[in-house]
Amino acid sequence: MAEKIKITTGELRKMQEEWIDLSGQIEALFSEMNEFMGRLEQFFVGKPAETVTGRQSSLQEQAEVSLKQLKSHLQKLTQIIQLYNQAEGENKNAITNN
């Protein structure tokens, strides 16, 4: 019944770092989009510009909520990794002391 561990904490941490990097890239892209929207509003007025601005604003709000949730999950992953490493260390100590 012994099952093999399919992923290590090192692999989890690597994946976590990739997700943190990707979320940073997303935030940077939204920042660029905000700058672009500011320039767009300087040249266009009226209903079409308001529609585009409204959609962009809505999209950004949704993305901010999702990114906040992602960061929360990534923080939880850090805690899980730390707990697992601590338990693994305790198990190794128990084995070597017996």
mmCIF file of N, CA and C in Angstrom:
data_model
loop_
_atom_site.group_PDB
_atom_site.id
_atom_site.type_symbol
_atom_site.label_atom_id
_atom_site.label_comp_id
_atom_site.label_asym_id
_atom_site.label_seq_id
_atom_site.Cartn_x
_atom_site.Cartn_y
_atom_site.Cartn_z
ATOM 1 N N MET A 1 0.801 -1.199 0.000
ATOM 2 C CA MET A 1 0.000 0.000 0.000
ATOM 3 C C MET A 1 0.849 1.271 0.000
ATOM 4 N N ALA A 2 2.136 1.124 0.032
ATOM 5 C CA ALA A 2 2.999 2.308 0.036
ATOM 6 C C ALA A 2 2.906 2.999 -1.315
ATOM 7 N N GLU A 3 2.541 4.243 -1.270
ATOM 8 C CA GLU A 3 2.451 5.028 -2.496
ATOM 9 C C GLU A 3 3.665 5.944 -2.589
ATOM 10 N N LYS A 4 4.108 6.175 -3.796
ATOM 11 C CA LYS A 4 5.242 7.062 -3.996
ATOM 12 C C LYS A 4 4.763 8.502 -4.036
ATOM 13 N N ILE A 5 5.582 9.382 -3.486
ATOM 14 C CA ILE A 5 5.289 10.803 -3.550
ATOM 15 C C ILE A 5 5.530 11.250 -4.991
ATOM 16 N N LYS A 6 4.550 11.919 -5.567
ATOM 17 C CA LYS A 6 4.621 12.268 -6.978
ATOM 18 C C LYS A 6 5.201 13.645 -7.236
ATOM 19 N N ILE A 7 5.294 14.458 -6.195
ATOM 20 C CA ILE A 7 5.840 15.799 -6.358
ATOM 21 C C ILE A 7 6.593 16.173 -5.085
ATOM 22 N N THR A 8 7.667 16.892 -5.245
ATOM 23 C CA THR A 8 8.460 17.296 -4.088
ATOM 24 C C THR A 8 8.158 18.753 -3.732
ATOM 25 N N THR A 9 8.565 19.131 -2.543
ATOM 26 C CA THR A 9 8.367 20.521 -2.141
ATOM 27 C C THR A 9 9.195 21.463 -3.024
ATOM 28 N N GLY A 10 10.321 20.977 -3.497
ATOM 29 C CA GLY A 10 11.131 21.788 -4.408
ATOM 30 C C GLY A 10 10.383 22.080 -5.702
ATOM 31 N N GLU A 11 9.694 21.061 -6.212
ATOM 32 C CA GLU A 11 8.900 21.258 -7.430
ATOM 33 C C GLU A 11 7.728 22.204 -7.160
ATOM 34 N N LEU A 12 7.106 22.062 -5.999
ATOM 35 C CA LEU A 12 6.013 22.960 -5.634
ATOM 36 C C LEU A 12 6.504 24.398 -5.552
ATOM 37 N N ARG A 13 7.647 24.581 -4.921
ATOM 38 C CA ARG A 13 8.193 25.931 -4.782
ATOM 39 C C ARG A 13 8.525 26.517 -6.157
ATOM 40 N N LYS A 14 9.060 25.688 -7.055
ATOM 41 C CA LYS A 14 9.374 26.161 -8.406
ATOM 42 C C LYS A 14 8.103 26.588 -9.129
ATOM 43 N N MET A 15 7.052 25.787 -9.025
ATOM 44 C CA MET A 15 5.784 26.130 -9.656
ATOM 45 C C MET A 15 5.212 27.406 -9.035
ATOM 46 N N GLN A 16 5.350 27.527 -7.732
ATOM 47 C CA GLN A 16 4.866 28.709 -7.035
ATOM 48 C C GLN A 16 5.592 29.957 -7.546
ATOM 49 N N GLU A 17 6.891 29.868 -7.691
ATOM 50 C CA GLU A 17 7.664 31.010 -8.189
ATOM 51 C C GLU A 17 7.241 31.390 -9.602
ATOM 52 N N GLU A 18 6.938 30.383 -10.425
ATOM 53 C CA GLU A 18 6.471 30.657 -11.782
ATOM 54 C C GLU A 18 5.145 31.401 -11.754
ATOM 55 N N TRP A 19 4.233 30.970 -10.874
ATOM 56 C CA TRP A 19 2.925 31.628 -10.765
ATOM 57 C C TRP A 19 3.073 33.046 -10.223
ATOM 58 N N ILE A 20 3.964 33.242 -9.284
ATOM 59 C CA ILE A 20 4.212 34.591 -8.759
ATOM 60 C C ILE A 20 4.739 35.483 -9.876
ATOM 61 N N ASP A 21 5.663 34.957 -10.675
ATOM 62 C CA ASP A 21 6.209 35.711 -11.799
ATOM 63 C C ASP A 21 5.107 36.051 -12.810
ATOM 64 N N LEU A 22 4.269 35.074 -13.127
ATOM 65 C CA LEU A 22 3.186 35.308 -14.083
ATOM 66 C C LEU A 22 2.198 36.348 -13.565
ATOM 67 N N SER A 23 1.872 36.285 -12.283
ATOM 68 C CA SER A 23 0.935 37.274 -11.736
ATOM 69 C C SER A 23 1.553 38.674 -11.790
ATOM 70 N N GLY A 24 2.855 38.770 -11.576
ATOM 71 C CA GLY A 24 3.536 40.058 -11.708
ATOM 72 C C GLY A 24 3.484 40.574 -13.138
ATOM 73 N N GLN A 25 3.645 39.671 -14.084
ATOM 74 C CA GLN A 25 3.559 40.056 -15.494
ATOM 75 C C GLN A 25 2.155 40.558 -15.835
ATOM 76 N N ILE A 26 1.149 39.887 -15.297
ATOM 77 C CA ILE A 26 -0.232 40.301 -15.539
ATOM 78 C C ILE A 26 -0.461 41.701 -14.976
ATOM 79 N N GLU A 27 0.010 41.938 -13.763
ATOM 80 C CA GLU A 27 -0.138 43.262 -13.157
ATOM 81 C C GLU A 27 0.569 44.334 -13.999
ATOM 82 N N ALA A 28 1.745 44.008 -14.511
ATOM 83 C CA ALA A 28 2.486 44.958 -15.354
ATOM 84 C C ALA A 28 1.725 45.242 -16.647
ATOM 85 N N LEU A 29 1.116 44.219 -17.212
ATOM 86 C CA LEU A 29 0.345 44.413 -18.443
ATOM 87 C C LEU A 29 -0.883 45.287 -18.191
ATOM 88 N N PHE A 30 -1.531 45.107 -17.050
ATOM 89 C CA PHE A 30 -2.668 45.959 -16.729
ATOM 90 C C PHE A 30 -2.220 47.398 -16.526
ATOM 91 N N SER A 31 -1.060 47.579 -15.959
ATOM 92 C CA SER A 31 -0.522 48.926 -15.792
ATOM 93 C C SER A 31 -0.290 49.580 -17.154
ATOM 94 N N GLU A 32 0.292 48.824 -18.078
ATOM 95 C CA GLU A 32 0.499 49.321 -19.437
ATOM 96 C C GLU A 32 -0.830 49.653 -20.105
ATOM 97 N N MET A 33 -1.813 48.777 -19.887
ATOM 98 C CA MET A 33 -3.123 48.998 -20.488
ATOM 99 C C MET A 33 -3.753 50.278 -19.929
ATOM 100 N N ASN A 34 -3.575 50.536 -18.634
ATOM 101 C CA ASN A 34 -4.109 51.758 -18.044
ATOM 102 C C ASN A 34 -3.471 52.999 -18.673
ATOM 103 N N GLU A 35 -2.167 52.930 -18.916
ATOM 104 C CA GLU A 35 -1.487 54.047 -19.569
ATOM 105 C C GLU A 35 -2.033 54.255 -20.985
ATOM 106 N N PHE A 36 -2.221 53.153 -21.686
ATOM 107 C CA PHE A 36 -2.765 53.218 -23.040
ATOM 108 C C PHE A 36 -4.180 53.796 -23.021
ATOM 109 N N MET A 37 -4.988 53.366 -22.067
ATOM 110 C CA MET A 37 -6.362 53.861 -21.973
ATOM 111 C C MET A 37 -6.365 55.360 -21.683
ATOM 112 N N GLY A 38 -5.426 55.816 -20.882
ATOM 113 C CA GLY A 38 -5.315 57.245 -20.614
ATOM 114 C C GLY A 38 -5.029 58.035 -21.877
ATOM 115 N N ARG A 39 -4.157 57.499 -22.696
ATOM 116 C CA ARG A 39 -3.849 58.173 -23.970
ATOM 117 C C ARG A 39 -5.043 58.105 -24.913
ATOM 118 N N LEU A 40 -5.725 56.963 -24.899
ATOM 119 C CA LEU A 40 -6.897 56.795 -25.762
ATOM 120 C C LEU A 40 -7.964 57.833 -25.429
ATOM 121 N N GLU A 41 -8.175 58.066 -24.137
ATOM 122 C CA GLU A 41 -9.188 59.025 -23.705
ATOM 123 C C GLU A 41 -8.827 60.460 -24.111
ATOM 124 N N GLN A 42 -7.552 60.719 -24.358
ATOM 125 C CA GLN A 42 -7.141 62.053 -24.811
ATOM 126 C C GLN A 42 -7.559 62.304 -26.260
ATOM 127 N N PHE A 43 -7.696 61.239 -27.035
ATOM 128 C CA PHE A 43 -7.978 61.389 -28.456
ATOM 129 C C PHE A 43 -9.426 61.087 -28.839
ATOM 130 N N PHE A 44 -10.099 60.282 -28.025
ATOM 131 C CA PHE A 44 -11.456 59.879 -28.369
ATOM 132 C C PHE A 44 -12.401 60.214 -27.217
ATOM 133 N N VAL A 45 -13.569 60.659 -27.578
ATOM 134 C CA VAL A 45 -14.606 60.959 -26.591
ATOM 135 C C VAL A 45 -15.927 60.379 -27.097
ATOM 136 N N GLY A 46 -16.867 60.317 -26.204
ATOM 137 C CA GLY A 46 -18.181 59.845 -26.609
ATOM 138 C C GLY A 46 -18.430 58.407 -26.217
ATOM 139 N N LYS A 47 -19.519 57.889 -26.726
ATOM 140 C CA LYS A 47 -20.010 56.557 -26.348
ATOM 141 C C LYS A 47 -18.995 55.445 -26.632
ATOM 142 N N PRO A 48 -18.387 55.383 -27.809
ATOM 143 C CA PRO A 48 -17.428 54.296 -28.061
ATOM 144 C C PRO A 48 -16.263 54.290 -27.063
ATOM 145 N N ALA A 49 -15.720 55.464 -26.790
ATOM 146 C CA ALA A 49 -14.606 55.548 -25.839
ATOM 147 C C ALA A 49 -15.065 55.146 -24.442
ATOM 148 N N GLU A 50 -16.266 55.565 -24.058
ATOM 149 C CA GLU A 50 -16.808 55.202 -22.745
ATOM 150 C C GLU A 50 -17.028 53.695 -22.644
ATOM 151 N N THR A 51 -17.481 53.082 -23.735
ATOM 152 C CA THR A 51 -17.708 51.634 -23.753
ATOM 153 C C THR A 51 -16.399 50.880 -23.554
ATOM 154 N N VAL A 52 -15.381 51.278 -24.293
ATOM 155 C CA VAL A 52 -14.071 50.626 -24.190
ATOM 156 C C VAL A 52 -13.504 50.820 -22.786
ATOM 157 N N THR A 53 -13.595 52.029 -22.271
ATOM 158 C CA THR A 53 -13.073 52.327 -20.938
ATOM 159 C C THR A 53 -13.820 51.523 -19.873
ATOM 160 N N GLY A 54 -15.135 51.437 -20.022
ATOM 161 C CA GLY A 54 -15.936 50.675 -19.069
ATOM 162 C C GLY A 54 -15.588 49.192 -19.083
ATOM 163 N N ARG A 55 -15.419 48.647 -20.259
ATOM 164 C CA ARG A 55 -15.052 47.227 -20.374
ATOM 165 C C ARG A 55 -13.671 46.968 -19.776
ATOM 166 N N GLN A 56 -12.748 47.873 -20.063
ATOM 167 C CA GLN A 56 -11.395 47.724 -19.521
ATOM 168 C C GLN A 56 -11.427 47.809 -18.006
ATOM 169 N N SER A 57 -12.186 48.717 -17.472
ATOM 170 C CA SER A 57 -12.287 48.883 -16.025
ATOM 171 C C SER A 57 -12.885 47.635 -15.372
ATOM 172 N N SER A 58 -13.920 47.102 -15.985
ATOM 173 C CA SER A 58 -14.559 45.890 -15.470
ATOM 174 C C SER A 58 -13.597 44.706 -15.507
ATOM 175 N N LEU A 59 -12.886 44.575 -16.620
ATOM 176 C CA LEU A 59 -11.916 43.496 -16.768
ATOM 177 C C LEU A 59 -10.821 43.612 -15.716
ATOM 178 N N GLN A 60 -10.357 44.826 -15.484
ATOM 179 C CA GLN A 60 -9.297 45.024 -14.499
ATOM 180 C C GLN A 60 -9.784 44.688 -13.094
ATOM 181 N N GLU A 61 -11.003 45.069 -12.760
ATOM 182 C CA GLU A 61 -11.556 44.751 -11.439
ATOM 183 C C GLU A 61 -11.627 43.241 -11.244
ATOM 184 N N GLN A 62 -12.098 42.525 -12.256
ATOM 185 C CA GLN A 62 -12.177 41.064 -12.181
ATOM 186 C C GLN A 62 -10.787 40.451 -12.025
ATOM 187 N N ALA A 63 -9.844 40.973 -12.777
ATOM 188 C CA ALA A 63 -8.470 40.458 -12.716
ATOM 189 C C ALA A 63 -7.864 40.716 -11.343
ATOM 190 N N GLU A 64 -8.133 41.888 -10.762
ATOM 191 C CA GLU A 64 -7.595 42.198 -9.443
ATOM 192 C C GLU A 64 -8.122 41.227 -8.392
ATOM 193 N N VAL A 65 -9.416 40.904 -8.470
ATOM 194 C CA VAL A 65 -10.001 39.935 -7.538
ATOM 195 C C VAL A 65 -9.341 38.568 -7.721
ATOM 196 N N SER A 66 -9.202 38.151 -8.974
ATOM 197 C CA SER A 66 -8.593 36.846 -9.264
ATOM 198 C C SER A 66 -7.132 36.800 -8.826
ATOM 199 N N LEU A 67 -6.390 37.865 -9.072
ATOM 200 C CA LEU A 67 -4.984 37.906 -8.671
ATOM 201 C C LEU A 67 -4.851 37.897 -7.147
ATOM 202 N N LYS A 68 -5.749 38.563 -6.474
ATOM 203 C CA LYS A 68 -5.735 38.567 -5.008
ATOM 204 C C LYS A 68 -5.974 37.147 -4.483
ATOM 205 N N GLN A 69 -6.928 36.440 -5.094
ATOM 206 C CA GLN A 69 -7.187 35.057 -4.705
ATOM 207 C C GLN A 69 -5.981 34.168 -5.002
ATOM 208 N N LEU A 70 -5.375 34.361 -6.161
ATOM 209 C CA LEU A 70 -4.200 33.576 -6.525
ATOM 210 C C LEU A 70 -3.080 33.794 -5.523
ATOM 211 N N LYS A 71 -2.829 35.049 -5.166
ATOM 212 C CA LYS A 71 -1.770 35.335 -4.197
ATOM 213 C C LYS A 71 -2.071 34.707 -2.844
ATOM 214 N N SER A 72 -3.327 34.696 -2.466
ATOM 215 C CA SER A 72 -3.720 34.053 -1.205
ATOM 216 C C SER A 72 -3.416 32.561 -1.255
ATOM 217 N N HIS A 73 -3.755 31.924 -2.368
ATOM 218 C CA HIS A 73 -3.471 30.488 -2.523
ATOM 219 C C HIS A 73 -1.967 30.222 -2.533
ATOM 220 N N LEU A 74 -1.208 31.110 -3.164
ATOM 221 C CA LEU A 74 0.243 30.929 -3.197
ATOM 222 C C LEU A 74 0.850 31.080 -1.804
ATOM 223 N N GLN A 75 0.292 31.981 -0.990
ATOM 224 C CA GLN A 75 0.757 32.107 0.392
ATOM 225 C C GLN A 75 0.432 30.851 1.185
ATOM 226 N N LYS A 76 -0.747 30.293 0.952
ATOM 227 C CA LYS A 76 -1.122 29.038 1.617
ATOM 228 C C LYS A 76 -0.180 27.911 1.189
ATOM 229 N N LEU A 77 0.201 27.925 -0.074
ATOM 230 C CA LEU A 77 1.127 26.913 -0.564
ATOM 231 C C LEU A 77 2.459 27.017 0.163
ATOM 232 N N THR A 78 2.913 28.223 0.423
ATOM 233 C CA THR A 78 4.149 28.420 1.192
ATOM 234 C C THR A 78 4.016 27.770 2.558
ATOM 235 N N GLN A 79 2.895 27.973 3.216
ATOM 236 C CA GLN A 79 2.665 27.380 4.531
ATOM 237 C C GLN A 79 2.644 25.858 4.450
ATOM 238 N N ILE A 80 2.002 25.325 3.424
ATOM 239 C CA ILE A 80 1.946 23.869 3.254
ATOM 240 C C ILE A 80 3.345 23.304 3.047
ATOM 241 N N ILE A 81 4.133 23.970 2.220
ATOM 242 C CA ILE A 81 5.507 23.518 1.964
ATOM 243 C C ILE A 81 6.311 23.525 3.266
ATOM 244 N N GLN A 82 6.169 24.594 4.046
ATOM 245 C CA GLN A 82 6.908 24.685 5.301
ATOM 246 C C GLN A 82 6.478 23.583 6.274
ATOM 247 N N LEU A 83 5.177 23.347 6.375
ATOM 248 C CA LEU A 83 4.685 22.289 7.265
ATOM 249 C C LEU A 83 5.175 20.919 6.813
ATOM 250 N N TYR A 84 5.130 20.685 5.519
ATOM 251 C CA TYR A 84 5.590 19.392 5.008
ATOM 252 C C TYR A 84 7.075 19.202 5.277
ATOM 253 N N ASN A 85 7.876 20.244 5.025
ATOM 254 C CA ASN A 85 9.315 20.138 5.285
ATOM 255 C C ASN A 85 9.593 19.905 6.770
ATOM 256 N N GLN A 86 8.840 20.573 7.621
ATOM 257 C CA GLN A 86 9.011 20.380 9.057
ATOM 258 C C GLN A 86 8.660 18.939 9.455
ATOM 259 N N ALA A 87 7.532 18.439 8.957
ATOM 260 C CA ALA A 87 7.120 17.068 9.267
ATOM 261 C C ALA A 87 8.129 16.064 8.717
ATOM 262 N N GLU A 88 8.619 16.319 7.526
ATOM 263 C CA GLU A 88 9.605 15.422 6.928
ATOM 264 C C GLU A 88 10.884 15.402 7.763
ATOM 265 N N GLY A 89 11.298 16.583 8.236
ATOM 266 C CA GLY A 89 12.485 16.658 9.088
ATOM 267 C C GLY A 89 12.282 15.907 10.391
ATOM 268 N N GLU A 90 11.117 16.034 10.987
ATOM 269 C CA GLU A 90 10.808 15.318 12.224
ATOM 270 C C GLU A 90 10.796 13.809 11.994
ATOM 271 N N ASN A 91 10.258 13.385 10.847
ATOM 272 C CA ASN A 91 10.247 11.957 10.528
ATOM 273 C C ASN A 91 11.665 11.419 10.349
ATOM 274 N N LYS A 92 12.514 12.191 9.696
ATOM 275 C CA LYS A 92 13.902 11.757 9.517
ATOM 276 C C LYS A 92 14.601 11.647 10.863
ATOM 277 N N ASN A 93 14.342 12.630 11.755
ATOM 278 C CA ASN A 93 14.931 12.585 13.086
ATOM 279 C C ASN A 93 14.451 11.361 13.857
ATOM 280 N N ALA A 94 13.170 11.054 13.745
ATOM 281 C CA ALA A 94 12.613 9.900 14.451
ATOM 282 C C ALA A 94 13.234 8.605 13.931
ATOM 283 N N ILE A 95 13.438 8.536 12.635
ATOM 284 C CA ILE A 95 14.016 7.322 12.039
ATOM 285 C C ILE A 95 15.470 7.166 12.424
ATOM 286 N N THR A 96 16.242 8.244 12.367
ATOM 287 C CA THR A 96 17.679 8.148 12.673
ATOM 288 C C THR A 96 17.921 7.941 14.161
ATOM 289 N N ASN A 97 17.019 8.397 15.016
ATOM 290 C CA ASN A 97 17.186 8.216 16.457
ATOM 291 C C ASN A 97 16.771 6.828 16.926
ATOM 292 N N ASN A 98 16.093 6.077 16.093
ATOM 293 C CA ASN A 98 15.651 4.718 16.485
ATOM 294 C C ASN A 98 16.522 3.656 15.914
#
